[in-house]
Coordinates of C-alpha atoms and ligand atoms in Angstrom, one line a residue:
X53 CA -1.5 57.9 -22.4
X54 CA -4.8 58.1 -23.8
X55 CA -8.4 58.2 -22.1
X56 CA -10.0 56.1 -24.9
X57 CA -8.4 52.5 -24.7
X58 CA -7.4 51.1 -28.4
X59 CA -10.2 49.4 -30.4
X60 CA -9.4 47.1 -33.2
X61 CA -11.7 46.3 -36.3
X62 CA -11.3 42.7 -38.0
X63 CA -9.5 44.0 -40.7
X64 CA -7.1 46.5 -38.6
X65 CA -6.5 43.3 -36.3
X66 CA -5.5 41.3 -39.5
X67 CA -3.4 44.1 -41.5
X68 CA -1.6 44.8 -37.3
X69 CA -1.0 41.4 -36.8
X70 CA 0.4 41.0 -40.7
X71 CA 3.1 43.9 -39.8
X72 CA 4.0 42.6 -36.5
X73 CA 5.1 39.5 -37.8
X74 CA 8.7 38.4 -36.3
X75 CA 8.2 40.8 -34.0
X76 CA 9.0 38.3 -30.8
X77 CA 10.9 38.9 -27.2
X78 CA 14.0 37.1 -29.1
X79 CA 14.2 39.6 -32.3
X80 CA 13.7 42.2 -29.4
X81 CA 16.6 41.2 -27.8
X82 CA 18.7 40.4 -30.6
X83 CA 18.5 44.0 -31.9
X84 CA 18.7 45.8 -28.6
X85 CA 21.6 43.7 -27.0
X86 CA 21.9 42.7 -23.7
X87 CA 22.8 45.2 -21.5
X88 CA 19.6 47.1 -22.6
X89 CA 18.0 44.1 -21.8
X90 CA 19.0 43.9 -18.5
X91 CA 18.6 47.9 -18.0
X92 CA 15.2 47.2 -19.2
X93 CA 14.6 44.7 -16.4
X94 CA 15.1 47.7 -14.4
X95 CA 12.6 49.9 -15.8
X96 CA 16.0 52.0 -17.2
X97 CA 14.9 52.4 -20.9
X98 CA 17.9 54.8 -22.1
X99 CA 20.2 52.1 -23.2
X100 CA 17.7 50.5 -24.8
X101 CA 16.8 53.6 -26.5
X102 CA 19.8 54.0 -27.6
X103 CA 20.3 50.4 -29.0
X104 CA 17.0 51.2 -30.8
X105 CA 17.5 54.6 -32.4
X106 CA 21.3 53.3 -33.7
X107 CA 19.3 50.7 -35.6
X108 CA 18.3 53.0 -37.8
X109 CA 15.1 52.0 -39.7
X110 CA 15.2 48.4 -38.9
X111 CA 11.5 47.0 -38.4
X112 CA 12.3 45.4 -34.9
X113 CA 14.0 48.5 -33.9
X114 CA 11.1 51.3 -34.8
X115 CA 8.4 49.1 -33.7
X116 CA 10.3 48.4 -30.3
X117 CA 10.9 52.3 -29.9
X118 CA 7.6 53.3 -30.7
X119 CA 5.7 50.7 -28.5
X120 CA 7.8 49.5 -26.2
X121 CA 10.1 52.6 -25.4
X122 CA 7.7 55.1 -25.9
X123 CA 9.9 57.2 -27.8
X124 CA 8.7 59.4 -30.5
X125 CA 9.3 58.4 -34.3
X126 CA 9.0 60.2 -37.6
X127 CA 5.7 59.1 -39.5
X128 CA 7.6 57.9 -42.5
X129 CA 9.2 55.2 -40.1
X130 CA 6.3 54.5 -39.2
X131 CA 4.9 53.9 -41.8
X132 CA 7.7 51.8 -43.0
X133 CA 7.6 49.7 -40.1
X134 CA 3.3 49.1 -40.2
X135 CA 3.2 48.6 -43.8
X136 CA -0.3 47.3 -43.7
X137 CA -2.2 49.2 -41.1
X138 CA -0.3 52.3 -42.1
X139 CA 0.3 55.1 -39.2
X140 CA -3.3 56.5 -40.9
X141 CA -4.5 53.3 -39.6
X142 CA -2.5 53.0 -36.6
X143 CA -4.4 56.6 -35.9
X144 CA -7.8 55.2 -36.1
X145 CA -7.2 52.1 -33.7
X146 CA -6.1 54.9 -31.2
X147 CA -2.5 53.0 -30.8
X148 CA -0.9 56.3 -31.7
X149 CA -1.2 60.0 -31.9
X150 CA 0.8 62.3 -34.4
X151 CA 2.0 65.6 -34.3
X152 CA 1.2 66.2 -37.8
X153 CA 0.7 65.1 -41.4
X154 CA 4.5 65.6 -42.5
X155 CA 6.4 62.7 -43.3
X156 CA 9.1 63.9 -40.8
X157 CA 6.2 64.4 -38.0
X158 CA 6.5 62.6 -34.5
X159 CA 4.1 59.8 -33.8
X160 CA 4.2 58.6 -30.1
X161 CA 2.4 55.5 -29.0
X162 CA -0.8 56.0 -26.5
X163 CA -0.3 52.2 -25.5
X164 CA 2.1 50.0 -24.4
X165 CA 2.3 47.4 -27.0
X166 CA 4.8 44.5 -26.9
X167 CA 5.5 40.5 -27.7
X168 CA 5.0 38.0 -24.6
X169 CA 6.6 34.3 -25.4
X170 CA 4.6 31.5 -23.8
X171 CA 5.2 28.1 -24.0
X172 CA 2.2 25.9 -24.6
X173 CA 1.5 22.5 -25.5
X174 CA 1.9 23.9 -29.0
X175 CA 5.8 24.7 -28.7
X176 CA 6.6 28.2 -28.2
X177 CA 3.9 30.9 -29.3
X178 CA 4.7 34.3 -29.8
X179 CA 1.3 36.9 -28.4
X180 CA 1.5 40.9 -28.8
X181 CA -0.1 42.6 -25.8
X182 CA -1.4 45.9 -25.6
X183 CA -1.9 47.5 -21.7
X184 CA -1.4 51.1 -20.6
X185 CA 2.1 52.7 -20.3
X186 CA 4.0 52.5 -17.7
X187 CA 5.7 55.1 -15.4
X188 CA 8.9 54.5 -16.5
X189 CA 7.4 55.7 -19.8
X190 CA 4.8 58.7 -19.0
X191 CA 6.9 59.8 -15.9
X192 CA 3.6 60.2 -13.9
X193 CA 2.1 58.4 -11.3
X194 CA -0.8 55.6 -13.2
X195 CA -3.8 56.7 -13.3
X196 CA -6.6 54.7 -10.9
X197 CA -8.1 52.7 -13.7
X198 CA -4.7 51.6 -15.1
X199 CA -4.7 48.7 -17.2
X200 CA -1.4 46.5 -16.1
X201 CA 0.6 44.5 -18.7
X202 CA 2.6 41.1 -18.0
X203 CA 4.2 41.2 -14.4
X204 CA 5.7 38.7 -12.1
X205 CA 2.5 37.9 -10.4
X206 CA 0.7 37.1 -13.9
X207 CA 3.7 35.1 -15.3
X208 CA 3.5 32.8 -11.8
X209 CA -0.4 32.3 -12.0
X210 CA 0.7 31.3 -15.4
X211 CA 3.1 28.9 -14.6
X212 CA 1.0 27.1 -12.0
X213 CA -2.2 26.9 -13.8
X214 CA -3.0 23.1 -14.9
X215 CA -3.4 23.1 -18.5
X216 CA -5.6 20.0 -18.8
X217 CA -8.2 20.5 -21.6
X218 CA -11.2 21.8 -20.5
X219 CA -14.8 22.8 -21.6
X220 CA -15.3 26.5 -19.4
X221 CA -12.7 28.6 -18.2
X222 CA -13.3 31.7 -16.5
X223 CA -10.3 34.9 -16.2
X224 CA -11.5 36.7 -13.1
X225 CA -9.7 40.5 -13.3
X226 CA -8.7 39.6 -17.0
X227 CA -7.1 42.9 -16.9
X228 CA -5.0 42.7 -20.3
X229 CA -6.5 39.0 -21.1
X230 CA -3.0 37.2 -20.8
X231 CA -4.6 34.3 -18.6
X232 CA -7.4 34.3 -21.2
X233 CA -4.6 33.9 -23.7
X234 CA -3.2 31.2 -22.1
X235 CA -6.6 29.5 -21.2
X236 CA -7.7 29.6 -24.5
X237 CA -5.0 26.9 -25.5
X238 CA -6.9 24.4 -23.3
X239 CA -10.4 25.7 -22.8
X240 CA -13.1 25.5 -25.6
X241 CA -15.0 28.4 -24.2
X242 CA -13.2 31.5 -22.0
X243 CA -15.3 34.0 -20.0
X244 CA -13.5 36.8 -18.9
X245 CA -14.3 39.2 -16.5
X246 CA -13.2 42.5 -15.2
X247 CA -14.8 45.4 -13.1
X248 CA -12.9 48.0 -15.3
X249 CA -14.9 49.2 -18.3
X250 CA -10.7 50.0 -19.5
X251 CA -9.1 46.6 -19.0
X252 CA -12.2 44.7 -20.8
X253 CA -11.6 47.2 -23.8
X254 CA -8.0 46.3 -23.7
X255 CA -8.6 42.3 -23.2
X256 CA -11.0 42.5 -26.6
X257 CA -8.7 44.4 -28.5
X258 CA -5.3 41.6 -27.6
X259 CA -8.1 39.1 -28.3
X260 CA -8.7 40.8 -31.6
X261 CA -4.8 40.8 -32.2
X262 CA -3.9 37.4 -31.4
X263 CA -6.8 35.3 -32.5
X264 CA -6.4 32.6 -29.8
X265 CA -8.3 28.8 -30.4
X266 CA -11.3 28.3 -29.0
X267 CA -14.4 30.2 -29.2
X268 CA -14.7 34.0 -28.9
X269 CA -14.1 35.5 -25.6
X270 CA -17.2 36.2 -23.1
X271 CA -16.2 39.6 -22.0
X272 CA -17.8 40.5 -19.2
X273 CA -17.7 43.7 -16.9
X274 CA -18.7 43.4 -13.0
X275 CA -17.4 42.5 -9.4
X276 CA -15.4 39.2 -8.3
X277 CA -17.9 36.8 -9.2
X278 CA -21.3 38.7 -9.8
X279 CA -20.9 38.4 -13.7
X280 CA -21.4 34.5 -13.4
X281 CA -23.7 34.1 -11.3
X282 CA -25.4 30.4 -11.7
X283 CA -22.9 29.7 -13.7
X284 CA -20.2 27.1 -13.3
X285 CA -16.8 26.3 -14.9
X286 CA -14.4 23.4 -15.0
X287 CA -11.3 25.7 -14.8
X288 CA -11.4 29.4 -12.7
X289 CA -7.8 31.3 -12.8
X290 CA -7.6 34.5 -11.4
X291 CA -4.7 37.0 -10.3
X292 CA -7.0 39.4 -8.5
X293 CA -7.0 42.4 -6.9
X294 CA -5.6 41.4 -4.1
X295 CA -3.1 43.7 -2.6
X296 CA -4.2 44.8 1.2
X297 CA -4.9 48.8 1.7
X298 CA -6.0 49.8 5.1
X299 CA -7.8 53.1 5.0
X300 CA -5.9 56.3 4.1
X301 CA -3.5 54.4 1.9
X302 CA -3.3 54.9 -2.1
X303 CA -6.1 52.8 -4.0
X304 CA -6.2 51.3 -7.6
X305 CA -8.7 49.6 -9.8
X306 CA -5.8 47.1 -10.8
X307 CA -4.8 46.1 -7.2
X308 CA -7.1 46.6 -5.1
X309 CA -10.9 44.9 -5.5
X310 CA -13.2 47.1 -3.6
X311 CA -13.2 45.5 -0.4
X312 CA -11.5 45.5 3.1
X313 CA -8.4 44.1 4.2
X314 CA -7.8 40.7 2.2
X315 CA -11.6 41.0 1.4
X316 CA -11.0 39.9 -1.9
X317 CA -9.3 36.8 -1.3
X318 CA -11.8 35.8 1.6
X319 CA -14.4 36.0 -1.2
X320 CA -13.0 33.6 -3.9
X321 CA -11.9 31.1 -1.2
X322 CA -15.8 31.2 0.1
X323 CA -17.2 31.6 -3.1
X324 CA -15.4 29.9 -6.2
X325 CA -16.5 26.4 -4.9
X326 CA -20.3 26.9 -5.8
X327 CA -19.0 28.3 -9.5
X328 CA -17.3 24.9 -10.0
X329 CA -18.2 22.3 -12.3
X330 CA -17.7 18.9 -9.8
X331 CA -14.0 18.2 -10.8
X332 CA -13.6 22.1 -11.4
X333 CA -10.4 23.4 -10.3
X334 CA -10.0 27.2 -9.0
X335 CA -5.9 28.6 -9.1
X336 CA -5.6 31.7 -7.8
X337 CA -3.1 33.9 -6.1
X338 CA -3.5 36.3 -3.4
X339 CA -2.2 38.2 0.1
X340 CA -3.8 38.0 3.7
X341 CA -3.3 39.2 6.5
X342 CA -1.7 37.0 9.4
X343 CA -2.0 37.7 13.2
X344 CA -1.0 34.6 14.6
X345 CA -0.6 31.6 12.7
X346 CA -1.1 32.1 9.3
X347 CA -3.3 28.7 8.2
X348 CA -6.1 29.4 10.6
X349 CA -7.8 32.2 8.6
X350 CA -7.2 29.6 6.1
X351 CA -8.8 27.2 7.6
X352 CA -11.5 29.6 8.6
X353 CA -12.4 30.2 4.9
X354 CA -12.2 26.9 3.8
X355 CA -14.8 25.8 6.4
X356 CA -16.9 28.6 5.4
X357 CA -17.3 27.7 1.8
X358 CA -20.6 26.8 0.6
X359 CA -19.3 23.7 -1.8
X360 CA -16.6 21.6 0.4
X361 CA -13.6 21.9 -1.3
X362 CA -10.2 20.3 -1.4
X363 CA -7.5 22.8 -1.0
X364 CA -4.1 23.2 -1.2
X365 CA -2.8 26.7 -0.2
X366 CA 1.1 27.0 -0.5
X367 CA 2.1 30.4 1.1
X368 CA 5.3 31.5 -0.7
X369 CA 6.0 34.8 1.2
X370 CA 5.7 37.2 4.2
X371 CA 6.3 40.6 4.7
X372 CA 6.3 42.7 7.7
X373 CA 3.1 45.8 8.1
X374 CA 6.1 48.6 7.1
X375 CA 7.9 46.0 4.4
X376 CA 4.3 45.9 2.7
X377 CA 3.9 49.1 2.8
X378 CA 7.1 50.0 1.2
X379 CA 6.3 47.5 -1.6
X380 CA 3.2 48.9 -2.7
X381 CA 3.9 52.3 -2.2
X382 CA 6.8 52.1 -4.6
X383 CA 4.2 50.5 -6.5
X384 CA 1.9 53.3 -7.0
X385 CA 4.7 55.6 -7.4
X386 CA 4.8 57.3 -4.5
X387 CA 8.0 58.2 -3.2
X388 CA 9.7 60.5 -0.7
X389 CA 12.1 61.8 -3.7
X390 CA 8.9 62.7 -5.2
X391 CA 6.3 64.0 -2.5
X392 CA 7.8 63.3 1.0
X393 CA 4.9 64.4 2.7
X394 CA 2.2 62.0 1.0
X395 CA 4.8 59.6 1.3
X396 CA 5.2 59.5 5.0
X397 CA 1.3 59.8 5.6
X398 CA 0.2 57.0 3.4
X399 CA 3.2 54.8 5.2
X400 CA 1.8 55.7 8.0
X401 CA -1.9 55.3 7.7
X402 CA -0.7 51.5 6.5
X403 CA 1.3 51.5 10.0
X404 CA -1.6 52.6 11.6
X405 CA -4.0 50.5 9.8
X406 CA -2.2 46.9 10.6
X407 CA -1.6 47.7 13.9
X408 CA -4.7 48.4 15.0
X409 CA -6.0 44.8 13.5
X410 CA -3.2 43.0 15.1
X411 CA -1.7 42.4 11.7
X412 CA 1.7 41.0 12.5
X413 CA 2.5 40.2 8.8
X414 CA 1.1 39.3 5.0
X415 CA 0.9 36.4 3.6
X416 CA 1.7 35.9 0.4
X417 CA 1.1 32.6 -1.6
X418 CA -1.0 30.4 -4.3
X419 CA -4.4 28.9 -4.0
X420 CA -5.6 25.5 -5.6
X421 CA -9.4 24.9 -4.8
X422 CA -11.0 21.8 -6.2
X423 CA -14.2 20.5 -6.2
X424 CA -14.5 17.1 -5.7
X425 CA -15.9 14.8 -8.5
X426 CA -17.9 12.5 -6.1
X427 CA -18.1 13.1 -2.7
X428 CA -16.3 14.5 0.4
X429 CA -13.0 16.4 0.1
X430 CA -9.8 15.0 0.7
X431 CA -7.2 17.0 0.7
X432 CA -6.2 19.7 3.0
X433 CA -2.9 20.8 2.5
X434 CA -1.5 24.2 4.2
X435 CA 1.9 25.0 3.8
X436 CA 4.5 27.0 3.2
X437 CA 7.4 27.0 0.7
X438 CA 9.7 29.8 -0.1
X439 CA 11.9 28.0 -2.1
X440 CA 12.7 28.0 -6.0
X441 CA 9.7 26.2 -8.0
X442 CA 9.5 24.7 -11.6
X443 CA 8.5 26.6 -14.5
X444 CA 5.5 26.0 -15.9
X445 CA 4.6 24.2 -12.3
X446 CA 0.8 23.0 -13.7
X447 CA 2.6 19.6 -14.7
X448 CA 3.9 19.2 -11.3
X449 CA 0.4 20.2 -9.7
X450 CA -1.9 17.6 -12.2
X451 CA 1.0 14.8 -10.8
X452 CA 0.2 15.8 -7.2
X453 CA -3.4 15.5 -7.5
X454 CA -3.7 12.7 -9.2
X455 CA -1.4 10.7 -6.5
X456 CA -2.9 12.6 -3.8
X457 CA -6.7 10.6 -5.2
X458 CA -4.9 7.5 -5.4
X459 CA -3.8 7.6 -2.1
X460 CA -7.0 8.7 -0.3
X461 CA -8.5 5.9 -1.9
X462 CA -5.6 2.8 -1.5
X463 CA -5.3 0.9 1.6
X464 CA -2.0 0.2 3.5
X465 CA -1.4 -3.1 1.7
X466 CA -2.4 -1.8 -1.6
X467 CA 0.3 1.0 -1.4
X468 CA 2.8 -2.2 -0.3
X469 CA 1.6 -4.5 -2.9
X470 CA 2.8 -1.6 -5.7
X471 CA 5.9 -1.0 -7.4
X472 CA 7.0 2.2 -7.5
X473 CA 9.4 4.6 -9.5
X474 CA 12.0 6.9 -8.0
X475 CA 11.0 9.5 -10.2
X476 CA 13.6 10.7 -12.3
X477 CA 14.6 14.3 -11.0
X478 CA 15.3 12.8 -7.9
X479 CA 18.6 12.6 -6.5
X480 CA 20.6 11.6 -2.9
X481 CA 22.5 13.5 -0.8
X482 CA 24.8 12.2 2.2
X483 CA 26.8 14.0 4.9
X484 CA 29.1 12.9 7.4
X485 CA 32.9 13.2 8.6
X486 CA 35.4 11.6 5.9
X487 CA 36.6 8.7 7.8
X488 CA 32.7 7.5 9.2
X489 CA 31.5 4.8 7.6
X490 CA 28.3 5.6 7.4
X491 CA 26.4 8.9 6.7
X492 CA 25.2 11.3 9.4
X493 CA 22.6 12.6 7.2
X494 CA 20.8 11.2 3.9
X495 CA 18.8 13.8 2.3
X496 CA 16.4 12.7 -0.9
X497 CA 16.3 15.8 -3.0
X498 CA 13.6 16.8 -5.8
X499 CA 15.3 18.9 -9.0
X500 CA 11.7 19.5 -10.3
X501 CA 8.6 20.1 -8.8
X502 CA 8.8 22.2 -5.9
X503 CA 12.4 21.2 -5.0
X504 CA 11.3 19.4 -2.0
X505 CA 14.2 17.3 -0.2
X506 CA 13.4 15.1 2.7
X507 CA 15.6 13.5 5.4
X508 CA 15.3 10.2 5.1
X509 CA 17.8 7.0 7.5
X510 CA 19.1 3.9 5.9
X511 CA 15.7 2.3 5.8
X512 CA 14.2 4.7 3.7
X513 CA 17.2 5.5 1.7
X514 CA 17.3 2.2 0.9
X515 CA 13.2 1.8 0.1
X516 CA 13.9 4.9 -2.4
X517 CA 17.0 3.7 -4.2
X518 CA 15.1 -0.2 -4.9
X519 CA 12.5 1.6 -6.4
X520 CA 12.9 0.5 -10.0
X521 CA 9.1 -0.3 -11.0
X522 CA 10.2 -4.0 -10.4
X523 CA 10.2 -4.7 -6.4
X524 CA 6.9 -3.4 -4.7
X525 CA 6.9 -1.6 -1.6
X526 CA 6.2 -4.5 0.4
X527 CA 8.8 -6.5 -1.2
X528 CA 11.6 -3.6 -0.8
X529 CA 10.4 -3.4 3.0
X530 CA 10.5 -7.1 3.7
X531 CA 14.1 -7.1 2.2
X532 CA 15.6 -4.3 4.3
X533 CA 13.6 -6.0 7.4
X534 CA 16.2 -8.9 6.9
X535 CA 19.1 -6.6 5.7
X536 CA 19.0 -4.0 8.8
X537 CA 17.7 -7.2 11.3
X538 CA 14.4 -5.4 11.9
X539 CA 11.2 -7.2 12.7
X540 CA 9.1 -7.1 9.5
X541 CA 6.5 -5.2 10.8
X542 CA 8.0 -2.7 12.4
X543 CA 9.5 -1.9 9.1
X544 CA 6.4 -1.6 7.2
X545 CA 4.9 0.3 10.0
X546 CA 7.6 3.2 9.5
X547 CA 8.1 2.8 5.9
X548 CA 4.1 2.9 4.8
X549 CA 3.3 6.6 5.8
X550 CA 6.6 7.2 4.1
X551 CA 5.8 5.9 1.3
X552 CA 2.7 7.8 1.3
X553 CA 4.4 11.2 1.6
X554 CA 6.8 9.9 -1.1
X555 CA 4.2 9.4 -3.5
X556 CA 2.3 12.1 -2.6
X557 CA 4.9 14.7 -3.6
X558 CA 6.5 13.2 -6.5
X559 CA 9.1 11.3 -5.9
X560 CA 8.2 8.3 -6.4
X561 CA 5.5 7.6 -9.5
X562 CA 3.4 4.6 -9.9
Ligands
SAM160 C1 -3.6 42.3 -10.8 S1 -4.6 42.6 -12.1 C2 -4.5 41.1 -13.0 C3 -4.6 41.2 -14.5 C4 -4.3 39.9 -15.3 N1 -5.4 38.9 -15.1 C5 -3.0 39.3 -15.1 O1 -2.9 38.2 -14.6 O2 -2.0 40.0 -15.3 C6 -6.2 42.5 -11.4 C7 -7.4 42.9 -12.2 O3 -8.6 42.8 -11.5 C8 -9.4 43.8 -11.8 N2 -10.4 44.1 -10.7 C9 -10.2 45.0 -9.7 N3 -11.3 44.9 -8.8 C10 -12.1 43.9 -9.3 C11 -13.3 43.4 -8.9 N4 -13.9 43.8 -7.7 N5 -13.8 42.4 -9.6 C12 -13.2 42.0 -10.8 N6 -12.1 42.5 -11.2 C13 -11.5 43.4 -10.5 C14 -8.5 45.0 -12.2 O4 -9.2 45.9 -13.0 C15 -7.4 44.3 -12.8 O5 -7.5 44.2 -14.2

């Protein structure tokens, strides 16, 4: 680990990214086999260290051991497998150190360097990023300022972002810059931002690597949302600081922003609307803290926003005070195996901490602020869903939206005078005992989006399976009125708000 994060001229960026060439998660795989894979997942590197080191001199092979694994390498490997940069030049970006001149001499990687696969509208796009090692790597506890690479939380903010094309994106907590990456497929200008002098040096230098489209990067250093002040954006994304550390508990640059409790998240739900081009969409993820029921400090933040916002909160998680505790302790690598006494006092100064706020549990979930084009906001949607989601997830989101307008806007008889589309992921489930006749239960299941399924009786059922962008909704309704001897308006009267939710979560398309 090095105190000076890697820099990258143009031309080291250019001879780098010539060597690392076919250098992808699949030829990474492909050489190391799966069970190393797998070990891998769990932050065991020896098989895969092993894999690696029986490959010989293979390119994949030294580049994985030396950035990925960590593991030292002779610098005439090295220099086989960087035959651009060179490890001379490898030296001078500050990727590497060497124990000497020799050609048999040990060159270790300072950085954790690796490929990331994204798909994009583009196809599948291969991006090299460079963050700090790991523990599973150094063997120590991260320092404070640690710079984090690709993790689960930055692969979901990811996959829910809308990737419409946009003019201004801000990164809040760029960290590494892999939601600049991303953003820059869709955005013709990215800002990002990060309070850590380390994790802006280590967004310019995977900007420098990868090249994305768009303008250069704004690479900005400061607090939440004091670098853009005045300013306004069309897209903010953001996978902040968020984790929750009552006093006496282990703090880091990386999780934790600098303010109390869930702080951080109470800030970008108050604050992002005013950054906000009118249309402007904010996605960002976060914890909070839950005494009672969870959507009233929701609702509290939302009302305290200075731009009215529409909002859609899905909270995806919760975890007890001690569960939390456990998580992030593990987190920061401090375990009873390793120092049982700091162990149990930071568990229980997070014990301590919850309790005395009347924290019954945190919240864990996904934020999507927008503000509205023209006027007053209308959609308020709180909810939870712990279930499976689609990947990417944006698609899905845009969808939602989009009916969610339509609907705020169309009457009762407009939403019966159109002809819907059982969307195709959609599928029917029934239950009952073999020998009934009809089903106890219809279910009306979802295979995309976020897997929603909906109990639905005969009259519904049958509204859902007529919908074949022929028949509208008032048409469908008027026909089951006769079939199930129902008076026509009582029909439409059940069927309408229905139809609404229907449309409003994807199953049935316009
Ligand atoms: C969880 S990491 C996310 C990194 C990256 N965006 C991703 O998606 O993987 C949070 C980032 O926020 C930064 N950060 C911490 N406190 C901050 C603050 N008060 N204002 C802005 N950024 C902050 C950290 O340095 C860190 O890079």
């Amino acid at each position: 680990m090095n105190a000076t994060p890697p820099h990258l001229t143009p031309e080291a960026a250019s001879q780098l990214r010539d060597d690392l060439d076919g250098w992808t998660v699949d030829t990474v795989q492909d050489t190391l086999g799966e069970r190393a894979m797998r070990a891998f997942g769990r932050e065991q590197l020896l098989p895969a260290t092993i894999a690696a080191r029986a490959a010989g001199r293979e390119r994949i092979a030294i580049l994985s051991r030396l950035f990925i694994l960590g593991d030292a390498v002779p610098r005439e490997d090295v220099d086989a497998a960087l035959p651009t940069l060179g490890t001379d030049g490898a030296l001078a970006t500050g990727l590497v150190e060497a124990s000497g001149d020799a050609a048999t001499d040990e060159i270790r990687a300072l950085v954790d360097l690796r490929p990331t696969s994204a798909t994009t509208e583009d196809g599948e796009l291969t991006w090299w990023v460079a963050h700090d090692q790991g523990e599973s790597i150094t063997g120590r506890a991260v320092r404070e300022d640690h710079v984090l690479g690709v993790g689960g939380a930055s692969s979901t903010l990811a996959s829910i972002t809308m990737r419409t094309p946009v003019g201004r994106t801000l990164d809040l907590g760029t960290g590494c810059g892999i939601q600049a990456l991303h953003a820059s497929q869709h955005s013709q200008q990215v800002v990002a931002t990060d309070i850590s002098r380390r994790a802006t040096a280590f967004a310019a230098f995977n900007e420098a690597l990868n090249q994305p489209p768009g303008a250069a990067w704004d690479i900005r250093e400061g607090s939440l949302l004091e670098p853009v002040a005045g300013e306004q954006f069309d897209l903010i994304v953001s996978n902040p600081p968020f984790v929750i550390s009552p006093p006496g508990t282990p703090q880091f640059e990386y999780r934790d922003g600098g303010l109390e409790w869930d702080g951080v998240v109470a800030a970008l739900a108050t604050g992002v609307g005013a950054h906000l081009n009118p249309g402007g969409v904010a996605q960002f993820l976060g914890n909070w803290l839950i005494r009672d029921d969870w959507t009233e400090r929701w609702e509290q933040w939302l009302d305290a926003s200075e731009v009215p916002l529409d909002a859609w909160v899905i909270q995806r998680d919760v975890l007890d005070p001690a569960e939390y505790a456990e998580t992030w302790l593990r987190d920061a690598g401090i375990t009873r195996e390793r120092d049982e006494a700091r162990f149990y006092a930071a568990y229980e100064a997070y014990l301590a901490g919850f309790d005395a706020e009347g924290v019954e549990g945190i919240g864990f979930g996904a934020v999507l602020l927008r503000r509205p084009m023209l006027g007053s906001p209308t959609l308020r949607r709180l909810e939870e869903h712990e279930g499976a989601l689609q990947s990417p997830l944006g698609p899905h989101l845009i969808d939602v939206l989009a009916a969610s307008d339509w609907l705020a806007g169309a009457s009762d008889q407009e939403v019966l005078d159109t002809a819907f589309t059982v969307a195709p992921d959609v599928t029917k489930e029934t239950y009952g005992r073999p020998l009934q006749h009809e089903p106890e239960h219809i279910l009306i299941r979802q295979g995309g989006g976020l897997g929603r399924s909906i109990k639905a009786d005969t009259a519904l059922a049958g509204l859902v399976g007529a919908c074949d962008g022929e028949l509208t909704a008032g048409q469908i309704a008027h026909a089951l009125a006769a079939l199930l001897d129902v008076p026509p308006g009582e029909m439409i009267g059940g069927l309408v708000p229905a139809v609404r939710d229907l449309v409003r979560d994807g199953f049935l398309t316009r």
